[in-house]
Short mmCIF file of C-alpha atoms in Angstrom, two decimals:
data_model
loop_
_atom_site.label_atom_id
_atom_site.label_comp_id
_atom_site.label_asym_id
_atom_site.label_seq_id
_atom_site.Cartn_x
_atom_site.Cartn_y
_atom_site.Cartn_z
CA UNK A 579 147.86 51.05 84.30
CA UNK A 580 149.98 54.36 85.22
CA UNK A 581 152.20 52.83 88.14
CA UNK A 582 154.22 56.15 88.16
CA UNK A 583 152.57 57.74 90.90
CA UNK A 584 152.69 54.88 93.29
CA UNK A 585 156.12 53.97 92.59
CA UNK A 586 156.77 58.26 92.93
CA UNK A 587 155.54 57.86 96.68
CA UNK A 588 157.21 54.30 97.10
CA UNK A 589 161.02 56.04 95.83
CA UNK A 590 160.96 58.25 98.52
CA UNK A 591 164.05 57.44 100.92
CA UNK A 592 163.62 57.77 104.53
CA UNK A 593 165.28 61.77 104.14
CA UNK A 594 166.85 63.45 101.99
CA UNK A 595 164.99 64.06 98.73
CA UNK A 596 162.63 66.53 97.58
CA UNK A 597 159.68 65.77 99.84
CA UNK A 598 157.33 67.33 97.20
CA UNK A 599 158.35 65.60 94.39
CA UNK A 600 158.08 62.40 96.38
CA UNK A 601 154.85 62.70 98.92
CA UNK A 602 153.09 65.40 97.14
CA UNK A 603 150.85 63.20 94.62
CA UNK A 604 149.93 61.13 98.03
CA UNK A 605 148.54 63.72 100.16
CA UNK A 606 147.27 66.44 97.38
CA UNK A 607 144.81 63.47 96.11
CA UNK A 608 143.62 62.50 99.81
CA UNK A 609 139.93 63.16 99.60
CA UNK A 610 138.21 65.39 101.95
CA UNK A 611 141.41 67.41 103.01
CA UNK A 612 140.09 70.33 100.29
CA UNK A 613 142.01 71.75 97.19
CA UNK A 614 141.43 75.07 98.71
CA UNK A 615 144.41 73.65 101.38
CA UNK A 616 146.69 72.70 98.92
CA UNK A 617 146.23 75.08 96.47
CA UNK A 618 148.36 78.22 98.90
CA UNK A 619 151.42 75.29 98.58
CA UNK A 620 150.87 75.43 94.63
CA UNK A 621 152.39 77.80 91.66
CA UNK A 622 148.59 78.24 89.70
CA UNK A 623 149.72 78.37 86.14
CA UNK A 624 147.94 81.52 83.93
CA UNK A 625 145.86 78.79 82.08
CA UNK A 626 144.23 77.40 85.70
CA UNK A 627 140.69 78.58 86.55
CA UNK A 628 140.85 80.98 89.44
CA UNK A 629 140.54 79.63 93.01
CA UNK A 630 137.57 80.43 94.45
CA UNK A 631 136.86 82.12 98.02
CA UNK A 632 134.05 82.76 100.31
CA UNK A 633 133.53 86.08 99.17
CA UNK A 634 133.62 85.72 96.05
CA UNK A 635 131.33 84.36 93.32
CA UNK A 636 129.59 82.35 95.83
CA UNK A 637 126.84 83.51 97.39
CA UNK A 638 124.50 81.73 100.07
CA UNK A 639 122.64 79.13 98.63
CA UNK A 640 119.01 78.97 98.89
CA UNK A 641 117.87 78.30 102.63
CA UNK A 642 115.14 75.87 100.76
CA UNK A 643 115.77 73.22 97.67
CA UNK A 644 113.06 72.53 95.44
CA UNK A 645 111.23 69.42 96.29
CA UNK A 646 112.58 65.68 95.34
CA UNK A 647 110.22 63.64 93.47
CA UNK A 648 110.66 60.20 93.68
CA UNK A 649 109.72 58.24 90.22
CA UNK A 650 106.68 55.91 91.52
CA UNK A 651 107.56 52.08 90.04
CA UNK A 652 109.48 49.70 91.66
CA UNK A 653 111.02 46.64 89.98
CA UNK A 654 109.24 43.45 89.47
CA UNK A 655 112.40 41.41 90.60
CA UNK A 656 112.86 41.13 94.38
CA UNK A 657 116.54 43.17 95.78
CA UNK A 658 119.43 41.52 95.26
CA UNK A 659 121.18 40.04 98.06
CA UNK A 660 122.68 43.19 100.22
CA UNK A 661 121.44 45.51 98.11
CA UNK A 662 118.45 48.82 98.78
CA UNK A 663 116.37 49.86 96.08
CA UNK A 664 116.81 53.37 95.09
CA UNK A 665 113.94 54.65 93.09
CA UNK A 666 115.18 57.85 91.46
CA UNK A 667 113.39 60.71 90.15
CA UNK A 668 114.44 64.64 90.54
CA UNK A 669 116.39 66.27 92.85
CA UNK A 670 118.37 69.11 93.83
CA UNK A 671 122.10 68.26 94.69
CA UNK A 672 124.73 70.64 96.04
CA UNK A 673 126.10 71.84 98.97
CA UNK A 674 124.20 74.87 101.08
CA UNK A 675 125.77 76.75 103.30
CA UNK A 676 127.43 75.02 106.03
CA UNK A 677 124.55 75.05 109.19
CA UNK A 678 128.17 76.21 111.66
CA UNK A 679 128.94 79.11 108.59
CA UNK A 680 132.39 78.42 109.71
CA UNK A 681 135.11 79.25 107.62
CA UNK A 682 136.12 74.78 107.36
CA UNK A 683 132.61 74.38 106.26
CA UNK A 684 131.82 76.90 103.90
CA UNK A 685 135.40 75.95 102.19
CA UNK A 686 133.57 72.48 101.96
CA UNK A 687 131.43 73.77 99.21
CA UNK A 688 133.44 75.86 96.82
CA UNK A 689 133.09 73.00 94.45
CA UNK A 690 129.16 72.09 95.24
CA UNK A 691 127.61 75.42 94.19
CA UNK A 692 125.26 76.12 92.44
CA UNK A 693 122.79 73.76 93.43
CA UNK A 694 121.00 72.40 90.54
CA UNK A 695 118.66 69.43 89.81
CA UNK A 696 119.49 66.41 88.39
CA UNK A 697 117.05 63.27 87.55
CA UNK A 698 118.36 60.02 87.47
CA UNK A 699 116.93 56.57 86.94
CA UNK A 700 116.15 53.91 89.58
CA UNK A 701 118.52 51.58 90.41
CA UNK A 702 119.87 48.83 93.45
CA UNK A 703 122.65 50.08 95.66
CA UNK A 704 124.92 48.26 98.21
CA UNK A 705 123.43 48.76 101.79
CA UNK A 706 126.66 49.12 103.02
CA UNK A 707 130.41 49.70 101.40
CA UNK A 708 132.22 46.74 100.59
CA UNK A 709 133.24 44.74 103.14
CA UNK A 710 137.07 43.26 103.87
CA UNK A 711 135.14 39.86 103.45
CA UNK A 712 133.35 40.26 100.66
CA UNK A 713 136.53 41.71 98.98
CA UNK A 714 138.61 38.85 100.31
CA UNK A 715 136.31 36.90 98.54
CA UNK A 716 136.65 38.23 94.76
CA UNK A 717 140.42 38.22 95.13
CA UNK A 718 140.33 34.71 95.72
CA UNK A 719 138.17 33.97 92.73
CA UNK A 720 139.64 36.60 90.63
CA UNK A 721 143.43 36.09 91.78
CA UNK A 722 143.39 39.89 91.66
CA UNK A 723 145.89 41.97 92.98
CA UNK A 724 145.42 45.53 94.09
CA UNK A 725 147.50 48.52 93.25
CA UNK A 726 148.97 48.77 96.34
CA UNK A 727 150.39 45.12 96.56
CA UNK A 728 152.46 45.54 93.36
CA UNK A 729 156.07 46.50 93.25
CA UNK A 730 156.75 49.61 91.08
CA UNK A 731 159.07 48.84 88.12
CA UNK A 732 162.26 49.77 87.78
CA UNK A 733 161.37 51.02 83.92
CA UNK A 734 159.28 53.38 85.37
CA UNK A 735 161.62 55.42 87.50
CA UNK A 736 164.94 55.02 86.01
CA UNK A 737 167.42 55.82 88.81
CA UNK A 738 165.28 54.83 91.54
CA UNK A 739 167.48 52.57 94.22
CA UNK A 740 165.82 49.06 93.70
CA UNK A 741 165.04 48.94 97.77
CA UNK A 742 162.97 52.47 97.12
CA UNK A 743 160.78 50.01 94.73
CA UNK A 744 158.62 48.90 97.70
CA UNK A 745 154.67 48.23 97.78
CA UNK A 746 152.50 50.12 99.65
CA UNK A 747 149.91 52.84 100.73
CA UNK A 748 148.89 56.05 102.00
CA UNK A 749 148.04 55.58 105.99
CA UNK A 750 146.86 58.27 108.63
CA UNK A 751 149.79 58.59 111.30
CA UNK A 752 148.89 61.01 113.39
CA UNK A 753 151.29 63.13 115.36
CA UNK A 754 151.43 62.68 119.12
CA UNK A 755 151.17 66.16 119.87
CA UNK A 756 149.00 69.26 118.68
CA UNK A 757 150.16 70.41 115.23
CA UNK A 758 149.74 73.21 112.85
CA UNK A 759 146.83 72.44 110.29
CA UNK A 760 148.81 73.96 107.43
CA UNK A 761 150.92 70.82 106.57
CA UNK A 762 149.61 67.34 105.56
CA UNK A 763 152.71 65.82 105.90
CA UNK A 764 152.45 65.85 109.56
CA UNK A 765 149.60 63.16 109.47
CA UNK A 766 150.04 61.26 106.71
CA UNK A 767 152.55 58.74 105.49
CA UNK A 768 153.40 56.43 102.38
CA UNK A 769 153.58 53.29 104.64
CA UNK A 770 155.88 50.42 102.89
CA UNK A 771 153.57 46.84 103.13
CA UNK A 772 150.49 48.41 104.07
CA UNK A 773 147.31 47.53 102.01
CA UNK A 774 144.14 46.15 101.76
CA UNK A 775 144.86 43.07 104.03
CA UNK A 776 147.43 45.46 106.49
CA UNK A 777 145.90 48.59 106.61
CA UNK A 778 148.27 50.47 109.02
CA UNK A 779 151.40 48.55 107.82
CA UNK A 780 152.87 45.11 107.43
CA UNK A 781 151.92 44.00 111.37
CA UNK A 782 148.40 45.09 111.15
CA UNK A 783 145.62 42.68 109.73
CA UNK A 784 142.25 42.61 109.15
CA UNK A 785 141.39 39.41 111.62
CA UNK A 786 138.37 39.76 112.92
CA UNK A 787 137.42 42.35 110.62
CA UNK A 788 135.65 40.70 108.37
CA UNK A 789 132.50 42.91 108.34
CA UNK A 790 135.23 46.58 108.10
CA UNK A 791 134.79 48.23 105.02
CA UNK A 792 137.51 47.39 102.94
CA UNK A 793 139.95 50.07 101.73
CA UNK A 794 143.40 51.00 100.00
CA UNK A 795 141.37 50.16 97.35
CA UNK A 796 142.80 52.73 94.07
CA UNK A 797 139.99 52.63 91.49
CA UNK A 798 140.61 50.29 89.28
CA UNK A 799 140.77 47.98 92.41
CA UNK A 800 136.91 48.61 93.08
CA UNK A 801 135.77 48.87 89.50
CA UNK A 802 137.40 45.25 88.91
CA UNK A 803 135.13 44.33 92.04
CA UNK A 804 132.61 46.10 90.64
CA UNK A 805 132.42 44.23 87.41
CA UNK A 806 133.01 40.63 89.08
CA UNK A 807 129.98 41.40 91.55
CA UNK A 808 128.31 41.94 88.32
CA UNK A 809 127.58 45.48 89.16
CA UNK A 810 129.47 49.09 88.65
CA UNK A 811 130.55 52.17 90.71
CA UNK A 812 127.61 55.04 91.03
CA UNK A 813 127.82 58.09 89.23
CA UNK A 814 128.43 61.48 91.53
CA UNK A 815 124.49 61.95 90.76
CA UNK A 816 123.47 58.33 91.91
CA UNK A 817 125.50 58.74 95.30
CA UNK A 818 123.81 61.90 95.95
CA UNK A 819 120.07 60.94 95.25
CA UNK A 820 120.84 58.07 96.92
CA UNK A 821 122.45 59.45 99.77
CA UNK A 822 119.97 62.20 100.68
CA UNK A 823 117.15 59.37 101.26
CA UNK A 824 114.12 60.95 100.29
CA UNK A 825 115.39 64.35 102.38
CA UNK A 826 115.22 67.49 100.05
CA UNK A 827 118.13 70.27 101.07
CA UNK A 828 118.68 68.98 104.14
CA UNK A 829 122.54 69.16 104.79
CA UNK A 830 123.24 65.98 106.80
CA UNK A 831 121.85 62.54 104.94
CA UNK A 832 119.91 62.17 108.00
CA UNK A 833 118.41 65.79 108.73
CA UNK A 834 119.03 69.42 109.48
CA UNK A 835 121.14 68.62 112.88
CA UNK A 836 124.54 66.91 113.40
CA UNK A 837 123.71 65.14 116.32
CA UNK A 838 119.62 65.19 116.72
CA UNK A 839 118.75 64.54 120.27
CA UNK A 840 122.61 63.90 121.34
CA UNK A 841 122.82 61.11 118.99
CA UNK A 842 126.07 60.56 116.62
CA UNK A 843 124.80 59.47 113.60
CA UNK A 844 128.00 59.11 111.84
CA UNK A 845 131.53 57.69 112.30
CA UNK A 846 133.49 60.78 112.09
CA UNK A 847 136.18 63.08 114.35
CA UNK A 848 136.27 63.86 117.47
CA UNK A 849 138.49 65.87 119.87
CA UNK A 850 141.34 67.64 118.34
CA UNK A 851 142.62 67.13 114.71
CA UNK A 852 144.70 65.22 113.86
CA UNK A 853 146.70 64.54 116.68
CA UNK A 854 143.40 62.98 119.20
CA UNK A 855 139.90 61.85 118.85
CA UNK A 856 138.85 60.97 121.65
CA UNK A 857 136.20 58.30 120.33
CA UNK A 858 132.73 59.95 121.47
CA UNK A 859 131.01 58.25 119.41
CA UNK A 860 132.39 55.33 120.53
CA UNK A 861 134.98 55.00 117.75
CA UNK A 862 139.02 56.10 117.32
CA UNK A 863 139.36 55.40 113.75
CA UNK A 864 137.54 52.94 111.23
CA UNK A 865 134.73 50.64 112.35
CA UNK A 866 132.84 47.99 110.96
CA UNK A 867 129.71 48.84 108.55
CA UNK A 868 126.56 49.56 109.92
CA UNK A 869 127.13 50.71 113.19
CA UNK A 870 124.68 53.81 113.00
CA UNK A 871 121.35 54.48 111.73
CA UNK A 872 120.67 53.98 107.90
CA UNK A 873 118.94 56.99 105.84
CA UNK A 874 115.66 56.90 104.52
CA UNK A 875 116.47 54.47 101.74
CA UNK A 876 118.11 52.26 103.84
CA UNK A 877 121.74 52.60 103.03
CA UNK A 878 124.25 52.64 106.12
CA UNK A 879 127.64 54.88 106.33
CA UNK A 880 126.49 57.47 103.62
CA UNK A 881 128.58 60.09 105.63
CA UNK A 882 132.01 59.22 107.59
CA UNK A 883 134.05 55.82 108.55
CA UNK A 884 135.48 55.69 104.58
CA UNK A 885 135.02 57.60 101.46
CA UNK A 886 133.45 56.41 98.74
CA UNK A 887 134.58 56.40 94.72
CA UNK A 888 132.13 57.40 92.25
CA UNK A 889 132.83 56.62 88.36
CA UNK A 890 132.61 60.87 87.53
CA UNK A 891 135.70 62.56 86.49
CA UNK A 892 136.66 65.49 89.00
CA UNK A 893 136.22 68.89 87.98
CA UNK A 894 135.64 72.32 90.44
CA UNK A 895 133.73 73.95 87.73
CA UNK A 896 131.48 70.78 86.43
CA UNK A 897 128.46 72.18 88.54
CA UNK A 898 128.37 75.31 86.73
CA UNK A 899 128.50 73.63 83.82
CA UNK A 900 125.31 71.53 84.31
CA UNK A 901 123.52 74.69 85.93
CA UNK A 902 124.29 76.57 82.48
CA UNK A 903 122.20 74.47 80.64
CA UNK A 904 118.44 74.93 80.59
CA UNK A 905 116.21 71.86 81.83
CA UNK A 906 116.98 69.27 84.20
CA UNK A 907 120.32 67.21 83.96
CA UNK A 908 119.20 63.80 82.98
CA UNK A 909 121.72 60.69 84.27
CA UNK A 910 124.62 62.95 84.36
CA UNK A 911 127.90 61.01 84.54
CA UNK A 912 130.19 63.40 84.61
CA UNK A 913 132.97 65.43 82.90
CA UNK A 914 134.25 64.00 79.59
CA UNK A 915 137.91 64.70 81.61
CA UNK A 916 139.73 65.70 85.17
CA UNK A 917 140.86 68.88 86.05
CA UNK A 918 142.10 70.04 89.52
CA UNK A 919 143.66 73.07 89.31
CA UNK A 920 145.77 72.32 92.33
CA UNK A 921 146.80 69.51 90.55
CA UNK A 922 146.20 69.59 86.85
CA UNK A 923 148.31 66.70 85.68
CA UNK A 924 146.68 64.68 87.87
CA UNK A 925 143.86 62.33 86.91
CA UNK A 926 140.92 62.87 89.72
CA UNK A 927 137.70 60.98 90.25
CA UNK A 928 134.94 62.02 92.52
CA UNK A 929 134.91 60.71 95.91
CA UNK A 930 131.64 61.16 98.31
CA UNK A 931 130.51 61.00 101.92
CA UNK A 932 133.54 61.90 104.36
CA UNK A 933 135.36 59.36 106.77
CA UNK A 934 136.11 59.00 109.77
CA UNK A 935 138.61 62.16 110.09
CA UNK A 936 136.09 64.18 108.58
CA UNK A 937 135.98 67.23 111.20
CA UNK A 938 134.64 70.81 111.62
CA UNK A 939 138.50 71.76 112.50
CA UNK A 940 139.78 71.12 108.82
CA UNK A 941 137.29 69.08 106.59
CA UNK A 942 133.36 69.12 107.14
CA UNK A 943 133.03 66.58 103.94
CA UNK A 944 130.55 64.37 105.96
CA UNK A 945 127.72 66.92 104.69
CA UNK A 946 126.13 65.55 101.90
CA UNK A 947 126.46 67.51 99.18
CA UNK A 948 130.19 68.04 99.39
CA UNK A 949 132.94 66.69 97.53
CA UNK A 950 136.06 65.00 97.27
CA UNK A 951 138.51 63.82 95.43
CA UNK A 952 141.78 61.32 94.12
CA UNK A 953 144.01 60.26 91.82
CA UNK A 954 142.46 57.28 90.46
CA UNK A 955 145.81 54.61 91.54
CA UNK A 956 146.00 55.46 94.98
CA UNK A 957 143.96 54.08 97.76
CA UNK A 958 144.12 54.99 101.54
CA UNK A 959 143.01 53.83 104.89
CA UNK A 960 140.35 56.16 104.59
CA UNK A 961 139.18 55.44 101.28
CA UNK A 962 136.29 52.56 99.86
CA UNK A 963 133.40 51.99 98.10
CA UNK A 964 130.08 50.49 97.26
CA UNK A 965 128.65 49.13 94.40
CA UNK A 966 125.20 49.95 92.23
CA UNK A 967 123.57 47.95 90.39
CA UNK A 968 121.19 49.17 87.22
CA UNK A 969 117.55 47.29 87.05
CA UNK A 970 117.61 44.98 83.86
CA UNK A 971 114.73 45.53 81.08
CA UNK A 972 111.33 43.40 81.43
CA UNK A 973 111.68 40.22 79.26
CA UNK A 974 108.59 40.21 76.86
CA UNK A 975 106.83 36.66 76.82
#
């Protein structure tokens, strides 16, 4: 398990030391913030690929996506408990142009272009991200301890003080007053003691929260859920066909408007970023699963309240690379290896669907064929998951 970057957050001292060298592998792998962000506070080596812009190299995507087709049989079995069935078939995933053609939403898609079509087998999927109970529940059968409740070892960061050696996690701390949007430090924070069971910090729980989706989860934490629950993580491919519900193009996971009729149809940011949201759709912060419509298939919370891991390596360029090739991708799962070029040492999986601090002021991830991304041993208080499940081969008699 690499442990360095966790205990790299958990040396830094209250003041004092290089704040990059300490907070910058926390914040840089926060999901839905955008490399584009990070990249201007970055030294691109000669070896990078080039960062893209607006006006450059990507042009509008189509206004219309080919049609989905749906693959026509069902399983014999009945769902598992929990759990939506997801037929598969072809479809077109990607990002088109952001419906606003604001500068936060086109920036959204500089790694979802081009569109392209994928196909990808049917399969069961978790109605909803995993819950803080049904976590709670695999820990105590598993004895399993998350990333974020283990000390960092002194081994790995020889010099460290021993009371820099602390557990803990990334949280959102907003500022009380209206901020720049050019510096992440000013609303995030490597929290000593906060985790899955304290989200915001050592006095926080998760009473009453039973049915919250749980997070600080890095990924190994979910994939060892994942493989207890007898199930696995969804490829990038899977989340998308899966999230889009039938839809074809459409850039929400429920339709072509952000709020049809009035309604919110997601749990995402309101007011001002990041220093007040003001709750209009009825929520400041994280809320239990299920509180909004599901998508054609189904599935709840496909866009905001948490981010979700997928099992692909990250890489900007890995839609380009599946467009280059003739033919239809067939099960893609990913990149053979991770490459951020705002982070290139890093190790980056794919993360899907927004949160809750998903804005048009500075992130826009909650449309669906946008991307994100983190370093695969940190979790956050904005960050989950949900499981799939593949359908298991007809027993000849």
């Amino acid at each position: 398990m690499n442990e360095s970057r966790r205990a790299d957050k958990a040396s830094k001292p209250a003041r004092g030391l290089n704040r990059v060298r300490i907070v910058a592998c926390v914040a840089m792998l926060l999901a839905g913030l955008g490399y584009w962000k990070f990249a201007s506070r970055q030294t691109v080596q000669a070896t990078q690929l080039p960062q893209m812009t607006v006006a450059e190299s990507l042009p509008s995507a189509p206004s219309g996506f080919a049609p989905t087709v749906e693959n026509k049989n069902a399983p014999a079995a009945s769902a598992p408990a929990g759990m939506a069935w997801i037929p598969g078939g072809e479809v077109a995933i990607g990002a088109q142009d952001s419906p606003m053609q604001d500068q936060v939403g086109m920036q959204a898609t500089l790694d979802s272009r081009p569109v392209h079509r994928v196909y990808v087998d049917g399969f069961w999927m978790d109605k909803t991200d995993v819950t803080n109970g049904e976590f709670a529940k695999f820990v105590k059968a598993a004895a399993y301890v998350t990333v974020a409740e283990r000390k960092p070892r002194a081994e790995d960061f020889p010099g460290a003080p021993p009371e820099n050696l602390v557990a803990g996690s990334v949280v959102f701390s907003p500022p009380d007053h209206e901020v720049p949007l050019n510096d992440h430090y000013q609303w995030w924070a490597y929290v000593r003691g906060a985790n899955w069971r304290h989200p915001l910090g050592p006095a926080s729980s998760i009473q009453g929260k039973s049915d919250y989706p749980v997070v600080h989860v890095a990924y190994q934490d979910a994939a060892a859920y994942a493989k207890w629950a007898g199930k696995r993580l969804p490829t990038e491919a899977e989340w998308e066909f899966a999230a889009r519900g039938g839809l074809t193009g459409q850039p929400f996971v429920w339709g072509d408007e952000f709020r049809p009729k009035g309604q919110w149809m997601a749990n995402t940011f309101q007011g001002h970023f990041p220093d007040k949201d003001t709750g209009e759709d009825h929520y400041v912060g994280i809320t239990g699963v299920g509180r909004f419509p599901a998508n054609g298939y189904g599935l709840y919370d496909m866009a905001g309240n948490v981010w979700q891991w997928t099992s692909d390596w990250y890489r900007p360029e890995y839609y380009q690379q599946l467009a280059s090739v003739r033919g239809v991708a067939r099960n893609p799962k990913g990149p053979a290896s991770p490459y951020d070029p705002s982070e290139p040492n890093e190790r980056k999986k794919t993360q899907r669907g927004g949160s809750f601090l998903c804005t048009d002021q500075y992130c826009s991830r909650y449309m669906v064929g946008t991307r994100g991304k983190g370093e695969v041993t940190t979790g956050t208080n904005h960050l989950g998951f949900r499981c799939v499940k593949d359908v298991l081969p007809a027993v000849s008699k």
